[in-house]
Short mmCIF file of C-alpha atoms in Angstrom, two decimals:
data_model
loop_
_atom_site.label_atom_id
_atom_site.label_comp_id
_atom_site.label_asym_id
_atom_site.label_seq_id
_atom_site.Cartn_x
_atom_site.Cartn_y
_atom_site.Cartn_z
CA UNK A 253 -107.52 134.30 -53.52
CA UNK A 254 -106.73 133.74 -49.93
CA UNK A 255 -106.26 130.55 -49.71
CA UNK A 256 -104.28 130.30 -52.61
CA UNK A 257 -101.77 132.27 -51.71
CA UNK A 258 -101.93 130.62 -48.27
CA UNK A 259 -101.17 127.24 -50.57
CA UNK A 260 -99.03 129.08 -52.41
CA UNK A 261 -96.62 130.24 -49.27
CA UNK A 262 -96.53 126.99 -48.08
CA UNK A 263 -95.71 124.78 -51.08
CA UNK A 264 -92.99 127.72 -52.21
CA UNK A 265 -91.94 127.78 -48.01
CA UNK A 266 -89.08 124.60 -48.36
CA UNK A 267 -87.26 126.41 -51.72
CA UNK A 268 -87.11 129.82 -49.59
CA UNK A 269 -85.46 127.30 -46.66
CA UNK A 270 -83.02 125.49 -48.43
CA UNK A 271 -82.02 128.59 -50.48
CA UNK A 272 -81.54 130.61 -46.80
CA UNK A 273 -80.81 127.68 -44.44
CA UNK A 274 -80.04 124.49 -46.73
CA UNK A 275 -82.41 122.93 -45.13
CA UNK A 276 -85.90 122.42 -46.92
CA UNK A 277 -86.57 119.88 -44.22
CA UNK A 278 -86.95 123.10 -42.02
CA UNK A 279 -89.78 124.80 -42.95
CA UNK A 280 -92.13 121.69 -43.50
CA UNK A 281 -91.82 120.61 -40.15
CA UNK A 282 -92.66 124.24 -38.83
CA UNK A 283 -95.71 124.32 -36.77
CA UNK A 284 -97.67 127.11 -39.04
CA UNK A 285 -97.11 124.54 -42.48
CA UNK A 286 -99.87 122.58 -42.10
CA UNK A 287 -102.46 124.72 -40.71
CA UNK A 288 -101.16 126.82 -43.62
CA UNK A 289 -102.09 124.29 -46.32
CA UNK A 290 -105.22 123.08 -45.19
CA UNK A 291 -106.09 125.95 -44.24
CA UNK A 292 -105.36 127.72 -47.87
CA UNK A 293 -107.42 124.23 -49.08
CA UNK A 294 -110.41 124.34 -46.85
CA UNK A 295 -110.65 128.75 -47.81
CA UNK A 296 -110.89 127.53 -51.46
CA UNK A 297 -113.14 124.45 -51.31
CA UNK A 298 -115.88 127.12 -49.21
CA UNK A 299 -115.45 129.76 -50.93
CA UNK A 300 -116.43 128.12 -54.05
CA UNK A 301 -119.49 126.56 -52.45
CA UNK A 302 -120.58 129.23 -50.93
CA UNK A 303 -119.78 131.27 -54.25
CA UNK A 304 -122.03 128.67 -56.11
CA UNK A 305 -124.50 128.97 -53.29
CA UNK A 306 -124.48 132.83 -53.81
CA UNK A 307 -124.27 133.18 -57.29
CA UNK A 308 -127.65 131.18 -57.30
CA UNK A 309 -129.24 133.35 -54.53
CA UNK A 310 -128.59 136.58 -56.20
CA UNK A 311 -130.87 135.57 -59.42
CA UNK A 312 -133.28 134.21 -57.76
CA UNK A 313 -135.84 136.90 -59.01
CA UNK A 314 -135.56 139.66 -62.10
CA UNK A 315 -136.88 139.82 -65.57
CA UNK A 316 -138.76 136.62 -67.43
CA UNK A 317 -136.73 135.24 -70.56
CA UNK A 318 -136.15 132.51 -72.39
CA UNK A 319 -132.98 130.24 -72.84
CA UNK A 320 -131.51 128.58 -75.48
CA UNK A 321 -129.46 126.01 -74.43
CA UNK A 322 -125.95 125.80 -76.86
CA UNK A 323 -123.83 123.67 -74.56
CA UNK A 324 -123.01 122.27 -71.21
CA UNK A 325 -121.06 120.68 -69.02
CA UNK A 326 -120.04 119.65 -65.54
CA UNK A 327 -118.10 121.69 -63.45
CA UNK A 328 -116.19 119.09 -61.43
CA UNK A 329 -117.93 120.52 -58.41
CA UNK A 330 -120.77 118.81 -56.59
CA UNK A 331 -122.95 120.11 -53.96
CA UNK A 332 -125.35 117.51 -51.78
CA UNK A 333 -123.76 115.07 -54.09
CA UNK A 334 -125.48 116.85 -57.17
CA UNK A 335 -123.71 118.14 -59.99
CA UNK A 336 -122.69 121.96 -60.76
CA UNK A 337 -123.04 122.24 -64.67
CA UNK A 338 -121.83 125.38 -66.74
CA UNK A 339 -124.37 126.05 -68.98
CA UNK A 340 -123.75 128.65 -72.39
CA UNK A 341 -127.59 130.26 -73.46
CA UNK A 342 -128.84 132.42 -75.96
CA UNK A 343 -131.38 134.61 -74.33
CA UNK A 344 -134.56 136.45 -75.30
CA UNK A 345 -135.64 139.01 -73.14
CA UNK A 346 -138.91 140.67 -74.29
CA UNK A 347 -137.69 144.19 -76.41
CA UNK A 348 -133.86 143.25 -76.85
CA UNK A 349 -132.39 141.14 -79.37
CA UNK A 350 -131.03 137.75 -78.51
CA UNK A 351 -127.86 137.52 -76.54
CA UNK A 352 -125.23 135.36 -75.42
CA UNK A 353 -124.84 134.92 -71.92
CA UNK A 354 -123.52 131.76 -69.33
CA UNK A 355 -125.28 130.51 -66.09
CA UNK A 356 -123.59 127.96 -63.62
CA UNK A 357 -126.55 125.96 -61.34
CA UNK A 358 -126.65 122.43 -59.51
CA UNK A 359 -128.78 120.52 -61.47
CA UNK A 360 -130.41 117.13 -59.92
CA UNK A 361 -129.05 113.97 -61.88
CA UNK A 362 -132.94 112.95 -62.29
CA UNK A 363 -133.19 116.63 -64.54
CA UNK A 364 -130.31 116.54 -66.53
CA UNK A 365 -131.52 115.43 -69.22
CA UNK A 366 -134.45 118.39 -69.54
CA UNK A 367 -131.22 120.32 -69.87
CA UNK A 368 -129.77 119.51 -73.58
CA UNK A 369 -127.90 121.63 -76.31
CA UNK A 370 -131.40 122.79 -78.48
CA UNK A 371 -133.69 122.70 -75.09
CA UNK A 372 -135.71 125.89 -74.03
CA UNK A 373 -135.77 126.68 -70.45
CA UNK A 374 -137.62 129.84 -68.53
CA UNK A 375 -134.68 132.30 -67.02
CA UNK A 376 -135.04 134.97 -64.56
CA UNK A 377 -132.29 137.77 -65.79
CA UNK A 378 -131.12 140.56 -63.30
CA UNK A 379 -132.68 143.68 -63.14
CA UNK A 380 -128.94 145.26 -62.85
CA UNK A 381 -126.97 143.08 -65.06
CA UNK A 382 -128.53 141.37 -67.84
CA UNK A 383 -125.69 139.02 -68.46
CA UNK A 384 -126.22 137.24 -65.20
CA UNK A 385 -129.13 134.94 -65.56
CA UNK A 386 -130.93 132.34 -63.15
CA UNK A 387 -133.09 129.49 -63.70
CA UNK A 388 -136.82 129.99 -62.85
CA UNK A 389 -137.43 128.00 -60.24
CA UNK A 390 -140.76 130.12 -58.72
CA UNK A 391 -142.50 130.16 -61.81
CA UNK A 392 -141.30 133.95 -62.99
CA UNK A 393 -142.14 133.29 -66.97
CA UNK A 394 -145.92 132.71 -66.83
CA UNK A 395 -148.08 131.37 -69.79
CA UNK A 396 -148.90 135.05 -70.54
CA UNK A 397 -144.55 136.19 -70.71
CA UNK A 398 -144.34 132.90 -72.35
CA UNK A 399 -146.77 134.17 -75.64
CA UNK A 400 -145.61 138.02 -75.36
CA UNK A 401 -142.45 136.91 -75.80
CA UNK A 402 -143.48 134.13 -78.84
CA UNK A 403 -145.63 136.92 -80.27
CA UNK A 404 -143.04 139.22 -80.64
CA UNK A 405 -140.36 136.78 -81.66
CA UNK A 406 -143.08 135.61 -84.77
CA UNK A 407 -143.67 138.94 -86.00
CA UNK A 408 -140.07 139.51 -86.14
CA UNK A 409 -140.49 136.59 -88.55
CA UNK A 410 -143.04 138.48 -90.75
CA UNK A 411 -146.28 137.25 -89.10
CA UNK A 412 -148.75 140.58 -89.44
CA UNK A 413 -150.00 141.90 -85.76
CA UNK A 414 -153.88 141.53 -86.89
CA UNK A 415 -152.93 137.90 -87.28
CA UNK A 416 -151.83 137.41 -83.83
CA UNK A 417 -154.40 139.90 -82.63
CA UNK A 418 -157.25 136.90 -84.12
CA UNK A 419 -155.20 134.32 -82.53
CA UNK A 420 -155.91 136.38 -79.25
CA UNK A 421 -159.26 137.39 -79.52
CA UNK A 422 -161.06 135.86 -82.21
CA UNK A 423 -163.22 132.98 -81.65
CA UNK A 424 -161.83 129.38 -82.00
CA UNK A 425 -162.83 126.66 -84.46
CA UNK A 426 -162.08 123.45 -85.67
CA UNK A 427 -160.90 123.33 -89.31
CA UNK A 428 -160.53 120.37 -91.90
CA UNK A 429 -157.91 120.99 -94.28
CA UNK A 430 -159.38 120.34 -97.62
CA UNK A 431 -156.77 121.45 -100.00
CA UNK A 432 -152.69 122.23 -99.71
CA UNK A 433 -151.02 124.04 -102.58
CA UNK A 434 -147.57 124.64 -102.15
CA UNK A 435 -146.64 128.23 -103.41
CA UNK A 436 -142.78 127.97 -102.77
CA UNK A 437 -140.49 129.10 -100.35
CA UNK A 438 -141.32 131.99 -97.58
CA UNK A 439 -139.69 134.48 -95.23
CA UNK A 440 -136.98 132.57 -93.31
CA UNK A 441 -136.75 129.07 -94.52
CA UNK A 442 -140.85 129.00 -94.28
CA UNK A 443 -142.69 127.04 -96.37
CA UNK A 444 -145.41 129.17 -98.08
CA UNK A 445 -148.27 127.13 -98.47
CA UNK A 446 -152.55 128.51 -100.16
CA UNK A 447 -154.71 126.29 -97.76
CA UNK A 448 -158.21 125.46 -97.98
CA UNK A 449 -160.28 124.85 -94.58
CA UNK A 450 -163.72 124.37 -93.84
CA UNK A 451 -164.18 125.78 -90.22
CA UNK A 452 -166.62 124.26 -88.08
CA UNK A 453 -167.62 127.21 -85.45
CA UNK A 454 -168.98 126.13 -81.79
CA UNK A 455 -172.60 126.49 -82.96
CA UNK A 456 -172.35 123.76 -85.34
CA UNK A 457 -172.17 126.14 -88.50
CA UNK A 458 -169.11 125.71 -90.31
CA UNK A 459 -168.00 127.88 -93.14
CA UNK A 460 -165.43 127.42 -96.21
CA UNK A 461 -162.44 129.53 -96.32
CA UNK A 462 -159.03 130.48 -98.73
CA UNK A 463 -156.05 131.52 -97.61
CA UNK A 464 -151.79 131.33 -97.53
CA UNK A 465 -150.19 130.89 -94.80
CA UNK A 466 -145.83 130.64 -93.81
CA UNK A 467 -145.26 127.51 -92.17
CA UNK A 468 -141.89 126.53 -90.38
CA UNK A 469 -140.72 123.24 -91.90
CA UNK A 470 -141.18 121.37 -88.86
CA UNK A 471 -144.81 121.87 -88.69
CA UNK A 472 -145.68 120.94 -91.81
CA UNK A 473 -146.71 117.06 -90.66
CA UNK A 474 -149.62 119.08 -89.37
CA UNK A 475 -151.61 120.65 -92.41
CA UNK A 476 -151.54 117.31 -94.60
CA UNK A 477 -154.69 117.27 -96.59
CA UNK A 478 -158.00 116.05 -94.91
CA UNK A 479 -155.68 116.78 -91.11
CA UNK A 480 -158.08 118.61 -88.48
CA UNK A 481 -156.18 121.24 -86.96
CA UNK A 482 -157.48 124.21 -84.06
CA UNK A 483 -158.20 127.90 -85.71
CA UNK A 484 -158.89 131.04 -84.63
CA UNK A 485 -161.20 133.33 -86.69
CA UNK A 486 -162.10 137.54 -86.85
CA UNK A 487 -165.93 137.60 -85.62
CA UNK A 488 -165.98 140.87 -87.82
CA UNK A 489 -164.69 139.00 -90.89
CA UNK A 490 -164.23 135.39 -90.50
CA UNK A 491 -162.34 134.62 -93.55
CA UNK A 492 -159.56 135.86 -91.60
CA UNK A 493 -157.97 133.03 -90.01
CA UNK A 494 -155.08 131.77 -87.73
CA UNK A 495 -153.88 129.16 -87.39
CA UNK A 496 -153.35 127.45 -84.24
CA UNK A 497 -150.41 124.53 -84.50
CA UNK A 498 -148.64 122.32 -82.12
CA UNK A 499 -145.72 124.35 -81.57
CA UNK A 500 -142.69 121.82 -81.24
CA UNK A 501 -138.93 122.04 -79.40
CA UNK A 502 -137.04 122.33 -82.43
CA UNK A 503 -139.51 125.30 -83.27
CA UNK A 504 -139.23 127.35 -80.42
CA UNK A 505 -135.21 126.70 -80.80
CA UNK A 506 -135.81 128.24 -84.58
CA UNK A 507 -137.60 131.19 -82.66
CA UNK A 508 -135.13 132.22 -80.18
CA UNK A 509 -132.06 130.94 -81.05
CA UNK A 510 -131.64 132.72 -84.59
#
């Protein structure tokens, strides 16, 4: 603010001259004008670095979430010849619904394209004000925030807690999809789907099981008939079985960008 109404003096300065004086001429060939307008330029041109600089510093630790990226673009401002983009998010921070919220970083030429409209990056979000939000650059979401946060995100879709409980502590198996019977559309543009799998266990034994199963649209390339797909089953009662799929981009961007 400063330095722009340092600017600001100085480029108003010859008006107030000739309007007093007649004589614009006067007040540009003072000895304070241009220390006054560089010196209103250089007070902008740091305080936005440092600003930038800052802003980055202050979320440099805080809550794990997740970011949806919905747009971007360059600032204009460049920093160790690096770009400063403005990016707009929709977050998911683990209890809270998804919000809105805006970051600006530098982002290394060689990276930007990880950073596209659709793309899901890890965020740090501050402990004070949840609508400032940082990149995670030290590793802040871990594997474990990663599934607490995709756990609670599916069951919001309508996949049952015992289900997710198998897929965390039953034993895993390799199944071959024998038969796929489409049984119409599910919960949130799923695909509802009665599968047959014989499960192969790690002992060798392998077993034949029924069930229906929700799958998102873009998964469903990966339980085609005769496919071999990763399963968890209950050791109490293994026809109870989950499912354990590829999870793809555009998925996760189904999942936390609703």
């Amino acid at each position: 603010m400063l330095g722009l109404l340092l600017v600001f003096g100085a480029g108003i300065s010859p008006v107030v001259a000739q309007w007093l004086w007649h004589d614009p001429f006067s007040a540009m060939q003072a000895w304070w004008f241009k220390p006054m307008i560089f010196g209103g330029i250089g007070l902008m041109v740091v305080t936005s670095v440092l600003g930038t600089s800052l802003g980055q510093r202050k979320i440099k630790s805080g809550k794990p979430a997740l970011g949806v990226i919905q747009s971007l673009q360059q600032t204009g401002v460049y920093i160790n010849e690096q770009p400063e983009v403005q990016i707009m998010l929709k977050v998911s921070l683990q209890g809270q619904e998804t919000y809105d919220a805006e970051l600006r970083s530098v982002i290394p030429l060689t990276s930007l394209s990880q950073f596209q409209p659709g793309s899901v990056i890890p965020l740090v979000v501050s402990e004070r004000d949840e609508r400032k939000v940082g990149l995670d650059q030290h590793g802040t979401v871990s594997q474990e925030h990663m599934q607490e946060l995709l756990n609670e995100k599916m069951m919001q879709q309508g996949i049952a807690p015992e289900m997710l409980d198998i897929a965390r502590t039953g034993e895993k198996g390799l199944a071959k999809i024998v038969d796929v019977t489409p049984l119409g559309n599910g919960n949130n543009g799923n695909i509802k789907l009665q599968l047959t799998l014989s499960v192969t266990k790690p002992n060798g034994e392998s077993f034949e099981v029924t069930t229906q199963k929700e799958i998102v649209p873009a998964a469903l390339s990966q339980v085609q008939q005769g496919n071999l797909i990763n399963v968890f089953y209950s050791r109490q009662d293994p026809s109870k079985v989950a499912l354990a799929l590829q999870v793809q981009e555009q998925q996760l961007n189904q999942l936390f960008s609703p």
